[in-house]
Amino acid sequence: MDIQIRHLVKQYGSYRALDDSSLSIGAGMFGLLGPNGAGKTTFMRILTTQLVPTSGEVVVGGVDVEREPSAIRQQLGYLPQEFGFYQSLSAFAMLDYIAAMKNIPCAQRAQEIERVLHEVNLTSEAKRKLGGYSSGMKQRLGIAQSMLGNHQLLVVDEPTVGLDPEERIRFRNVLARIAGQRTVVLSTHIVADIEASCSGVAVLRRSKLLFSGPPAKLVQAGCSVFSSMTQHGSTATLRVLGEPALGSVEVEPAIEEGYLLHLRTQTARRSASSD
Ligand SMILES: Nc1ncnc2c1ncn2[C@@H]1O[C@H](COP(=O)(O)OP(=O)(O)O)[C@@H](O)[C@H]1O
Ligand SMILES: [Mg+2]
């Protein structure tokens, strides 16, 4: 599923939460990376037809989101940043309820629920009450409900927040596996979420799109990293972004360092322009 975003602007009163952002997204996993308040949720709510942009356009699979929102909704699975489940329902009952709301015919529901539970590795927990689920299991169930209906586009907003490292890795693997020919758009402020599984990434900060392209390219934009060792009883290794320190050698930059450099460059430009 091909997504084209052109000159997207969203204004909340006098505050501009998205400022002239243009972007292309293809099949596979795409990561929207940015600190809190960058505009990620705003972007995803526009993409999922819950918010109308102030100007600009979003075209999903050739269909304009603003002109034909109901056509987009039928092709879309969505995991919001914040969601709640009824604690006293089992996973199966919860999914059955959502499947009914998605107009999945009664005769197909059980099979469809089994399919999505299997995808997120929750088959054995299907009868358990959600009150007893861990946060990792809840996030995987969130993904399962977004997959009901087998949509070509999945939009997941900060799905790894609140997960412990093991759950986060398991969850990323689930997303990467289901991406395949689908398009999965994932937002996060954690670089490792992107590094492991995304074929494309966009960096958003303070309403502006700073970068979009393959994750490896994030580090190529003039990023210099130097490593030096100091011995004070124990050994410490410093990785320095920018100018070399005495006795340091240039090393391969990590994607996280490329991301930090993009954020820093933007801050430097802003303070220079406000002088
Ligand atoms: N409904 C709203 N009304 C006014 N301001 C909002 C609204 N929603 C978000 N904002 C502001 O827009 C900015 C971007 O928010 P958001 O899209 O949630 O960012 P992110 O998901 O990257 O943390 C924030 O400064 C936030 O306070
Ligand atoms: Mg958000």
PDB file of N, CA and C in Angstrom, residues 29 54 70 88 97 138 141 205 225 267:
ATOM      1  N   MET A  29       7.736  -2.180   6.882  1.00  0.00           N
ATOM      2  CA  MET A  29       7.626  -1.405   8.131  1.00  0.00           C
ATOM      3  C   MET A  29       8.216  -0.016   7.933  1.00  0.00           C
ATOM      4  N   THR A  54      -5.312  20.792   8.393  1.00  0.00           N
ATOM      5  CA  THR A  54      -5.603  22.196   8.098  1.00  0.00           C
ATOM      6  C   THR A  54      -5.371  22.466   6.618  1.00  0.00           C
ATOM      7  N   SER A  70     -14.337   6.950   4.623  1.00  0.00           N
ATOM      8  CA  SER A  70     -14.874   5.615   4.923  1.00  0.00           C
ATOM      9  C   SER A  70     -14.187   4.538   4.084  1.00  0.00           C
ATOM     10  N   SER A  88     -12.799  -7.642  32.572  1.00  0.00           N
ATOM     11  CA  SER A  88     -13.483  -8.900  32.894  1.00  0.00           C
ATOM     12  C   SER A  88     -13.763  -9.763  31.662  1.00  0.00           C
ATOM     13  N   TYR A  97     -16.104  -9.008  19.975  1.00  0.00           N
ATOM     14  CA  TYR A  97     -16.820  -7.736  20.052  1.00  0.00           C
ATOM     15  C   TYR A  97     -16.289  -6.766  18.986  1.00  0.00           C
ATOM     16  N   LYS A 138      -1.017  -7.247  26.568  1.00  0.00           N
ATOM     17  CA  LYS A 138      -2.067  -6.282  26.162  1.00  0.00           C
ATOM     18  C   LYS A 138      -1.689  -5.611  24.842  1.00  0.00           C
ATOM     19  N   LEU A 141      -2.255  -8.003  22.118  1.00  0.00           N
ATOM     20  CA  LEU A 141      -3.687  -8.118  21.854  1.00  0.00           C
ATOM     21  C   LEU A 141      -4.184  -6.877  21.083  1.00  0.00           C
ATOM     22  N   ARG A 205      10.412  16.389  14.487  1.00  0.00           N
ATOM     23  CA  ARG A 205      10.724  17.092  15.733  1.00  0.00           C
ATOM     24  C   ARG A 205      10.073  18.459  15.687  1.00  0.00           C
ATOM     25  N   VAL A 225      31.653  10.398  14.374  1.00  0.00           N
ATOM     26  CA  VAL A 225      31.678   9.901  15.746  1.00  0.00           C
ATOM     27  C   VAL A 225      33.095   9.439  16.050  1.00  0.00           C
ATOM     28  N   THR A 267      18.136  22.090  16.400  1.00  0.00           N
ATOM     29  CA  THR A 267      18.159  23.014  17.538  1.00  0.00           C
ATOM     30  C   THR A 267      19.114  24.161  17.247  1.00  0.00           C
TER      31      THR A 267
END
